[in-house]
Amino acid sequence: MVEQEWMAEVRALVGKEYGRVYAWDPVNAPMARQWCEVMGVTHVAGQVPPAMLQVWCMEGLEQNNYPPGSTTENPYEALQLIEAHGYPSVVAVNSELEFSRYLHEGEKLYYTTRLDSVGEEKTTGLGTGFFVTLVMTYFSQKDGGDEQVGRLLFRVFKFRPASAPAPKVKRPMPGVSDDTRFFWEGARQGKLLIQRCKACSSLRHPPGPVCPECHSFEWDTREASGRATLYSYVVMHYPVVAPFDHPNPIGLVELEEGTRLVAQLVGVDPGALQIGQQLQVEFEEFDGGLTLPQFRPVPA
C-alpha cells in the first residue's frame, strides 16, 4: 500500500531525541512509602521500589508542570501530526520498564525521550492507524558524569475509530411480579386480562395484591373484549427515544368493561385524535420476547 505523502513529515521525526525533563524532588523515603501504600505493597525501610522509576519525574496534578530547566519540546509531536490528518483516537498498547540498578535516597533524576518508531498503517478491531513507540531513558545526576539508571518503552496506537453499525435498541422489558405476571402471559396468548376481585367483582388496573374497594386479597381475572374508547392522550415529540417512532401517541383508554389502562396508539394521525373515539386492542410482539397490547382506532 502506498503511504500518504504527509507521513513523510512524521517519519522524519523517528530517532529524534527530546530534551531533559527533571524530577521535582530527589528520591526520598516519604514518596516511596506513600507509593507503596497506594499500590498495596510492603515498604521496606531504606529501600526504593524500582517500579517507581517513572514516578520520580512526573509533573503532578497540573499537566505539563515540570521543574525549571526542563525542556519545552513536545515529545508527542508525531502523535499531533497523525491526529491532524484524521486519526483522533489513542490507546496505550504496552509499556516496558527496565532497571539498570536500584535507586538510592537523595539521587536527582531526569529523563530524555526518543521517538523510536512509527509502524506502517494497520487495521485492528479498534480502527485504522499507526503504532507509535517512544523510549524514555532515565539518568541520575552525578558530578563525574550522569549515569543511566533505567529505561521506559511506551507504545500507543493512534487511530481512526472503526465505524460500527449502531446497536439495535430494544424496547425495555416490563417489571414482572406475582401480581402482574398474568397480564403479560395473557398478552403473549393474545388475551387482554384484567384483574378482578373475587369478593366484590371490582376490576382494577394496574394489578395489585389487594382490592382497593373491599380490601380482599382474593382475585382472579377476566378477559376483556378489547373494545375501548379514548379517554385521554398525549403525543410525545421530544426527546426522541429509541426504538419508538416519533411523534409517539400514548393513550389512556377506557375499556368496555369499565377500567382504564395506558397503551400506545397505532395506525393513527396524532393530529386527528379525538377524545371518545372508538378503539380496538391488537397485540404486537417485539424483539422476540415482549408482547404488548396496543390500540387502533375503529373506522366510523
mmCIF file of N, CA, C and O in Angstrom, residues 83-163:
data_model
loop_
_atom_site.group_PDB
_atom_site.id
_atom_site.type_symbol
_atom_site.label_atom_id
_atom_site.label_comp_id
_atom_site.label_asym_id
_atom_site.label_seq_id
_atom_site.Cartn_x
_atom_site.Cartn_y
_atom_site.Cartn_z
ATOM 1 N N GLU A 83 -2.750 12.907 14.274
ATOM 2 C CA GLU A 83 -4.113 13.299 14.630
ATOM 3 C C GLU A 83 -4.661 14.344 13.668
ATOM 4 O O GLU A 83 -5.837 14.309 13.296
ATOM 5 N N ALA A 84 -3.802 15.282 13.240
ATOM 6 C CA ALA A 84 -4.239 16.355 12.351
ATOM 7 C C ALA A 84 -4.708 15.829 10.999
ATOM 8 O O ALA A 84 -5.403 16.546 10.268
ATOM 9 N N HIS A 85 -4.360 14.589 10.685
ATOM 10 C CA HIS A 85 -4.752 14.018 9.394
ATOM 11 C C HIS A 85 -5.854 12.976 9.548
ATOM 12 O O HIS A 85 -5.993 12.062 8.725
ATOM 13 N N GLY A 86 -6.631 13.099 10.622
ATOM 14 C CA GLY A 86 -7.837 12.297 10.730
ATOM 15 C C GLY A 86 -7.731 11.040 11.558
ATOM 16 O O GLY A 86 -8.532 10.126 11.377
ATOM 17 N N TYR A 87 -6.787 11.000 12.505
ATOM 18 C CA TYR A 87 -6.648 9.848 13.397
ATOM 19 C C TYR A 87 -6.741 10.363 14.837
ATOM 20 O O TYR A 87 -5.721 10.519 15.520
ATOM 21 N N PRO A 88 -7.949 10.636 15.321
ATOM 22 C CA PRO A 88 -8.100 11.370 16.572
ATOM 23 C C PRO A 88 -7.938 10.557 17.850
ATOM 24 O O PRO A 88 -7.725 11.129 18.915
ATOM 25 N N SER A 89 -8.061 9.236 17.770
ATOM 26 C CA SER A 89 -8.115 8.428 18.989
ATOM 27 C C SER A 89 -6.755 7.836 19.316
ATOM 28 O O SER A 89 -5.923 7.618 18.441
ATOM 29 N N VAL A 90 -6.565 7.561 20.603
ATOM 30 C CA VAL A 90 -5.306 6.964 21.037
ATOM 31 C C VAL A 90 -5.576 5.993 22.172
ATOM 32 O O VAL A 90 -6.457 6.233 23.004
ATOM 33 N N VAL A 91 -4.864 4.888 22.160
ATOM 34 C CA VAL A 91 -4.980 3.913 23.239
ATOM 35 C C VAL A 91 -3.586 3.377 23.540
ATOM 36 O O VAL A 91 -2.781 3.134 22.628
ATOM 37 N N ALA A 92 -3.259 3.269 24.832
ATOM 38 C CA ALA A 92 -1.973 2.709 25.222
ATOM 39 C C ALA A 92 -1.964 1.219 24.912
ATOM 40 O O ALA A 92 -2.938 0.505 25.171
ATOM 41 N N VAL A 93 -0.881 0.744 24.347
ATOM 42 C CA VAL A 93 -0.781 -0.653 23.929
ATOM 43 C C VAL A 93 0.054 -1.456 24.915
ATOM 44 O O VAL A 93 -0.378 -2.471 25.442
ATOM 45 N N ASN A 94 1.267 -1.002 25.167
ATOM 46 C CA ASN A 94 2.092 -1.713 26.140
ATOM 47 C C ASN A 94 3.190 -0.795 26.668
ATOM 48 O O ASN A 94 3.514 0.242 26.075
ATOM 49 N N SER A 95 3.732 -1.186 27.787
ATOM 50 C CA SER A 95 4.783 -0.421 28.452
ATOM 51 C C SER A 95 5.805 -1.399 29.024
ATOM 52 O O SER A 95 5.425 -2.389 29.645
ATOM 53 N N GLU A 96 7.072 -1.128 28.781
ATOM 54 C CA GLU A 96 8.141 -1.992 29.276
ATOM 55 C C GLU A 96 9.130 -1.144 30.071
ATOM 56 O O GLU A 96 9.699 -0.191 29.544
ATOM 57 N N LEU A 97 9.310 -1.485 31.330
ATOM 58 C CA LEU A 97 10.180 -0.720 32.221
ATOM 59 C C LEU A 97 11.420 -1.542 32.547
ATOM 60 O O LEU A 97 11.313 -2.676 33.008
ATOM 61 N N GLU A 98 12.590 -0.981 32.270
ATOM 62 C CA GLU A 98 13.856 -1.668 32.532
ATOM 63 C C GLU A 98 14.632 -0.899 33.599
ATOM 64 O O GLU A 98 14.618 0.333 33.634
ATOM 65 N N PHE A 99 15.330 -1.632 34.473
ATOM 66 C CA PHE A 99 16.110 -1.011 35.542
ATOM 67 C C PHE A 99 17.573 -1.400 35.383
ATOM 68 O O PHE A 99 17.903 -2.584 35.289
ATOM 69 N N SER A 100 18.446 -0.406 35.376
ATOM 70 C CA SER A 100 19.886 -0.695 35.339
ATOM 71 C C SER A 100 20.407 -1.021 36.732
ATOM 72 O O SER A 100 21.307 -1.848 36.882
ATOM 73 N N ARG A 101 19.804 -0.388 37.720
ATOM 74 C CA ARG A 101 20.173 -0.654 39.115
ATOM 75 C C ARG A 101 19.107 -0.055 40.023
ATOM 76 O O ARG A 101 18.227 0.661 39.572
ATOM 77 N N TYR A 102 19.199 -0.363 41.317
ATOM 78 C CA TYR A 102 18.297 0.231 42.298
ATOM 79 C C TYR A 102 18.671 1.701 42.510
ATOM 80 O O TYR A 102 19.847 2.081 42.417
ATOM 81 N N LEU A 103 17.657 2.507 42.785
ATOM 82 C CA LEU A 103 17.893 3.903 43.123
ATOM 83 C C LEU A 103 18.175 4.026 44.610
ATOM 84 O O LEU A 103 17.789 3.179 45.419
ATOM 85 N N HIS A 104 18.783 5.147 44.960
ATOM 86 C CA HIS A 104 19.109 5.417 46.352
ATOM 87 C C HIS A 104 18.516 6.764 46.758
ATOM 88 O O HIS A 104 18.374 7.670 45.926
ATOM 89 N N GLU A 105 18.174 6.871 48.016
ATOM 90 C CA GLU A 105 17.611 8.128 48.506
ATOM 91 C C GLU A 105 18.601 9.266 48.274
ATOM 92 O O GLU A 105 19.813 9.110 48.457
ATOM 93 N N GLY A 106 18.054 10.404 47.840
ATOM 94 C CA GLY A 106 18.865 11.591 47.606
ATOM 95 C C GLY A 106 19.267 11.779 46.163
ATOM 96 O O GLY A 106 19.716 12.867 45.779
ATOM 97 N N GLU A 107 19.120 10.771 45.325
ATOM 98 C CA GLU A 107 19.501 10.914 43.914
ATOM 99 C C GLU A 107 18.529 11.855 43.202
ATOM 100 O O GLU A 107 17.315 11.837 43.450
ATOM 101 N N LYS A 108 19.051 12.649 42.281
ATOM 102 C CA LYS A 108 18.249 13.555 41.465
ATOM 103 C C LYS A 108 18.202 13.009 40.035
ATOM 104 O O LYS A 108 19.254 12.762 39.435
ATOM 105 N N LEU A 109 16.977 12.857 39.519
ATOM 106 C CA LEU A 109 16.800 12.184 38.238
ATOM 107 C C LEU A 109 16.285 13.131 37.156
ATOM 108 O O LEU A 109 15.725 14.187 37.438
ATOM 109 N N TYR A 110 16.458 12.712 35.921
ATOM 110 C CA TYR A 110 15.806 13.325 34.771
ATOM 111 C C TYR A 110 15.688 12.250 33.697
ATOM 112 O O TYR A 110 16.303 11.174 33.782
ATOM 113 N N TYR A 111 14.859 12.528 32.692
ATOM 114 C CA TYR A 111 14.788 11.599 31.566
ATOM 115 C C TYR A 111 14.761 12.366 30.252
ATOM 116 O O TYR A 111 14.402 13.547 30.207
ATOM 117 N N THR A 112 15.155 11.698 29.199
ATOM 118 C CA THR A 112 15.038 12.215 27.843
ATOM 119 C C THR A 112 14.132 11.265 27.057
ATOM 120 O O THR A 112 13.970 10.099 27.421
ATOM 121 N N THR A 113 13.569 11.766 25.981
ATOM 122 C CA THR A 113 12.644 10.968 25.180
ATOM 123 C C THR A 113 13.146 10.859 23.746
ATOM 124 O O THR A 113 13.658 11.836 23.181
ATOM 125 N N ARG A 114 12.999 9.681 23.182
ATOM 126 C CA ARG A 114 13.333 9.461 21.775
ATOM 127 C C ARG A 114 12.146 8.799 21.086
ATOM 128 O O ARG A 114 11.561 7.850 21.602
ATOM 129 N N LEU A 115 11.786 9.336 19.915
ATOM 130 C CA LEU A 115 10.760 8.685 19.096
ATOM 131 C C LEU A 115 11.414 7.480 18.438
ATOM 132 O O LEU A 115 12.223 7.617 17.519
ATOM 133 N N ASP A 116 11.053 6.296 18.915
ATOM 134 C CA ASP A 116 11.739 5.079 18.487
ATOM 135 C C ASP A 116 11.252 4.578 17.139
ATOM 136 O O ASP A 116 12.054 4.186 16.284
ATOM 137 N N SER A 117 9.925 4.571 16.933
ATOM 138 C CA SER A 117 9.415 4.045 15.664
ATOM 139 C C SER A 117 7.969 4.459 15.456
ATOM 140 O O SER A 117 7.239 4.745 16.408
ATOM 141 N N VAL A 118 7.579 4.484 14.185
ATOM 142 C CA VAL A 118 6.183 4.658 13.777
ATOM 143 C C VAL A 118 5.901 3.544 12.776
ATOM 144 O O VAL A 118 6.523 3.481 11.719
ATOM 145 N N GLY A 119 4.996 2.645 13.130
ATOM 146 C CA GLY A 119 4.724 1.493 12.287
ATOM 147 C C GLY A 119 3.960 1.841 11.026
ATOM 148 O O GLY A 119 3.487 2.971 10.831
ATOM 149 N N GLU A 120 3.831 0.849 10.154
ATOM 150 C CA GLU A 120 3.001 1.006 8.965
ATOM 151 C C GLU A 120 1.534 1.081 9.391
ATOM 152 O O GLU A 120 1.162 0.656 10.476
ATOM 153 N N GLU A 121 0.720 1.634 8.520
ATOM 154 C CA GLU A 121 -0.702 1.736 8.827
ATOM 155 C C GLU A 121 -1.301 0.340 8.985
ATOM 156 O O GLU A 121 -1.100 -0.535 8.148
ATOM 157 N N LYS A 122 -2.027 0.142 10.101
ATOM 158 C CA LYS A 122 -2.629 -1.148 10.411
ATOM 159 C C LYS A 122 -4.123 -0.967 10.679
ATOM 160 O O LYS A 122 -4.558 0.072 11.165
ATOM 161 N N THR A 123 -4.870 -2.008 10.380
ATOM 162 C CA THR A 123 -6.292 -2.020 10.709
ATOM 163 C C THR A 123 -6.540 -3.062 11.781
ATOM 164 O O THR A 123 -6.168 -4.234 11.619
ATOM 165 N N THR A 124 -7.114 -2.645 12.888
ATOM 166 C CA THR A 124 -7.417 -3.528 14.004
ATOM 167 C C THR A 124 -8.913 -3.454 14.307
ATOM 168 O O THR A 124 -9.666 -2.758 13.631
ATOM 169 N N GLY A 125 -9.310 -4.163 15.356
ATOM 170 C CA GLY A 125 -10.702 -4.103 15.771
ATOM 171 C C GLY A 125 -11.117 -2.717 16.220
ATOM 172 O O GLY A 125 -12.302 -2.353 16.151
ATOM 173 N N LEU A 126 -10.159 -1.923 16.707
ATOM 174 C CA LEU A 126 -10.472 -0.565 17.146
ATOM 175 C C LEU A 126 -10.633 0.393 15.973
ATOM 176 O O LEU A 126 -11.420 1.329 16.030
ATOM 177 N N GLY A 127 -9.836 0.158 14.926
ATOM 178 C CA GLY A 127 -9.854 1.057 13.781
ATOM 179 C C GLY A 127 -8.552 0.969 13.028
ATOM 180 O O GLY A 127 -7.754 0.036 13.206
ATOM 181 N N THR A 128 -8.287 1.977 12.191
ATOM 182 C CA THR A 128 -7.093 2.014 11.350
ATOM 183 C C THR A 128 -6.176 3.117 11.846
ATOM 184 O O THR A 128 -6.619 4.242 12.078
ATOM 185 N N GLY A 129 -4.868 2.782 11.981
ATOM 186 C CA GLY A 129 -3.936 3.783 12.473
ATOM 187 C C GLY A 129 -2.516 3.282 12.526
ATOM 188 O O GLY A 129 -2.134 2.348 11.807
ATOM 189 N N PHE A 130 -1.741 3.894 13.424
ATOM 190 C CA PHE A 130 -0.302 3.655 13.477
ATOM 191 C C PHE A 130 0.136 3.357 14.907
ATOM 192 O O PHE A 130 -0.294 4.032 15.850
ATOM 193 N N PHE A 131 1.006 2.363 15.050
ATOM 194 C CA PHE A 131 1.619 2.089 16.345
ATOM 195 C C PHE A 131 2.849 2.986 16.474
ATOM 196 O O PHE A 131 3.750 2.958 15.621
ATOM 197 N N VAL A 132 2.865 3.782 17.530
ATOM 198 C CA VAL A 132 3.947 4.741 17.762
ATOM 199 C C VAL A 132 4.652 4.364 19.059
ATOM 200 O O VAL A 132 4.011 4.201 20.105
ATOM 201 N N THR A 133 5.987 4.226 18.981
ATOM 202 C CA THR A 133 6.772 3.796 20.138
ATOM 203 C C THR A 133 7.728 4.897 20.572
ATOM 204 O O THR A 133 8.498 5.426 19.762
ATOM 205 N N LEU A 134 7.653 5.245 21.842
ATOM 206 C CA LEU A 134 8.553 6.229 22.454
ATOM 207 C C LEU A 134 9.401 5.529 23.499
ATOM 208 O O LEU A 134 8.943 4.602 24.172
ATOM 209 N N VAL A 135 10.638 5.975 23.660
ATOM 210 C CA VAL A 135 11.535 5.421 24.666
ATOM 211 C C VAL A 135 12.032 6.560 25.547
ATOM 212 O O VAL A 135 12.621 7.531 25.063
ATOM 213 N N MET A 136 11.761 6.451 26.860
ATOM 214 C CA MET A 136 12.256 7.419 27.833
ATOM 215 C C MET A 136 13.436 6.793 28.568
ATOM 216 O O MET A 136 13.310 5.704 29.144
ATOM 217 N N THR A 137 14.573 7.480 28.566
ATOM 218 C CA THR A 137 15.768 6.990 29.246
ATOM 219 C C THR A 137 16.005 7.847 30.487
ATOM 220 O O THR A 137 16.043 9.079 30.402
ATOM 221 N N TYR A 138 16.168 7.182 31.633
ATOM 222 C CA TYR A 138 16.298 7.873 32.923
ATOM 223 C C TYR A 138 17.762 7.910 33.369
ATOM 224 O O TYR A 138 18.489 6.910 33.249
ATOM 225 N N PHE A 139 18.153 9.079 33.910
ATOM 226 C CA PHE A 139 19.525 9.290 34.363
ATOM 227 C C PHE A 139 19.532 9.831 35.781
ATOM 228 O O PHE A 139 18.615 10.545 36.196
ATOM 229 N N SER A 140 20.590 9.488 36.493
ATOM 230 C CA SER A 140 20.872 10.086 37.799
ATOM 231 C C SER A 140 22.003 11.083 37.626
ATOM 232 O O SER A 140 23.035 10.771 37.002
ATOM 233 N N GLN A 141 21.780 12.288 38.169
ATOM 234 C CA GLN A 141 22.793 13.337 38.005
ATOM 235 C C GLN A 141 23.994 13.048 38.914
ATOM 236 O O GLN A 141 23.835 12.846 40.116
ATOM 237 N N LYS A 142 25.187 13.049 38.303
ATOM 238 C CA LYS A 142 26.427 12.772 39.041
ATOM 239 C C LYS A 142 27.458 13.842 38.702
ATOM 240 O O LYS A 142 27.506 14.335 37.571
ATOM 241 N N ASP A 143 28.299 14.169 39.681
ATOM 242 C CA ASP A 143 29.350 15.165 39.449
ATOM 243 C C ASP A 143 30.331 14.693 38.380
ATOM 244 O O ASP A 143 30.798 15.475 37.557
ATOM 245 N N GLY A 144 30.633 13.433 38.386
ATOM 246 C CA GLY A 144 31.604 12.915 37.424
ATOM 247 C C GLY A 144 30.997 12.476 36.116
ATOM 248 O O GLY A 144 31.700 11.910 35.263
ATOM 249 N N GLY A 145 29.700 12.710 35.918
ATOM 250 C CA GLY A 145 29.023 12.279 34.688
ATOM 251 C C GLY A 145 27.736 11.550 35.032
ATOM 252 O O GLY A 145 27.731 10.692 35.921
ATOM 253 N N ASP A 146 26.670 11.916 34.356
ATOM 254 C CA ASP A 146 25.367 11.343 34.668
ATOM 255 C C ASP A 146 25.334 9.856 34.319
ATOM 256 O O ASP A 146 25.958 9.403 33.360
ATOM 257 N N GLU A 147 24.570 9.107 35.126
ATOM 258 C CA GLU A 147 24.526 7.651 34.985
ATOM 259 C C GLU A 147 23.118 7.208 34.576
ATOM 260 O O GLU A 147 22.136 7.599 35.191
ATOM 261 N N GLN A 148 23.044 6.356 33.541
ATOM 262 C CA GLN A 148 21.760 5.812 33.142
ATOM 263 C C GLN A 148 21.309 4.791 34.178
ATOM 264 O O GLN A 148 22.044 3.885 34.543
ATOM 265 N N VAL A 149 20.036 4.954 34.644
ATOM 266 C CA VAL A 149 19.539 4.054 35.685
ATOM 267 C C VAL A 149 18.335 3.224 35.233
ATOM 268 O O VAL A 149 17.902 2.320 35.950
ATOM 269 N N GLY A 150 17.789 3.534 34.057
ATOM 270 C CA GLY A 150 16.644 2.744 33.606
ATOM 271 C C GLY A 150 16.089 3.271 32.303
ATOM 272 O O GLY A 150 16.532 4.306 31.771
ATOM 273 N N ARG A 151 15.099 2.534 31.799
ATOM 274 C CA ARG A 151 14.512 2.915 30.521
ATOM 275 C C ARG A 151 13.051 2.488 30.495
ATOM 276 O O ARG A 151 12.686 1.432 31.027
ATOM 277 N N LEU A 152 12.209 3.323 29.875
ATOM 278 C CA LEU A 152 10.789 3.023 29.739
ATOM 279 C C LEU A 152 10.411 3.059 28.269
ATOM 280 O O LEU A 152 10.583 4.080 27.600
ATOM 281 N N LEU A 153 9.921 1.927 27.762
ATOM 282 C CA LEU A 153 9.372 1.883 26.412
ATOM 283 C C LEU A 153 7.855 2.016 26.519
ATOM 284 O O LEU A 153 7.221 1.268 27.268
ATOM 285 N N PHE A 154 7.300 2.965 25.772
ATOM 286 C CA PHE A 154 5.869 3.235 25.841
ATOM 287 C C PHE A 154 5.320 3.250 24.425
ATOM 288 O O PHE A 154 5.757 4.043 23.583
ATOM 289 N N ARG A 155 4.327 2.371 24.156
ATOM 290 C CA ARG A 155 3.780 2.246 22.799
ATOM 291 C C ARG A 155 2.278 2.552 22.825
ATOM 292 O O ARG A 155 1.559 2.073 23.707
ATOM 293 N N VAL A 156 1.852 3.343 21.846
ATOM 294 C CA VAL A 156 0.426 3.676 21.725
ATOM 295 C C VAL A 156 -0.030 3.379 20.305
ATOM 296 O O VAL A 156 0.777 3.262 19.380
ATOM 297 N N PHE A 157 -1.349 3.273 20.147
ATOM 298 C CA PHE A 157 -1.966 3.114 18.834
ATOM 299 C C PHE A 157 -2.776 4.362 18.558
ATOM 300 O O PHE A 157 -3.737 4.663 19.260
ATOM 301 N N LYS A 158 -2.357 5.127 17.556
ATOM 302 C CA LYS A 158 -3.043 6.359 17.167
ATOM 303 C C LYS A 158 -3.916 6.023 15.970
ATOM 304 O O LYS A 158 -3.404 5.641 14.912
ATOM 305 N N PHE A 159 -5.246 6.149 16.105
ATOM 306 C CA PHE A 159 -6.100 5.541 15.102
ATOM 307 C C PHE A 159 -7.375 6.331 14.820
ATOM 308 O O PHE A 159 -7.791 7.197 15.583
ATOM 309 N N ARG A 160 -7.966 5.975 13.673
ATOM 310 C CA ARG A 160 -9.289 6.441 13.288
ATOM 311 C C ARG A 160 -10.272 5.339 13.659
ATOM 312 O O ARG A 160 -10.162 4.217 13.161
ATOM 313 N N PRO A 161 -11.221 5.596 14.545
ATOM 314 C CA PRO A 161 -12.108 4.529 15.022
ATOM 315 C C PRO A 161 -12.864 3.862 13.882
ATOM 316 O O PRO A 161 -13.272 4.509 12.919
ATOM 317 N N ALA A 162 -13.019 2.552 14.008
ATOM 318 C CA ALA A 162 -13.792 1.811 13.022
ATOM 319 C C ALA A 162 -15.251 2.210 13.133
ATOM 320 O O ALA A 162 -15.770 2.419 14.233
ATOM 321 N N SER A 163 -15.902 2.325 12.004
ATOM 322 C CA SER A 163 -17.328 2.652 12.013
ATOM 323 C C SER A 163 -18.107 1.367 12.206
ATOM 324 O O SER A 163 -18.023 0.457 11.392
#
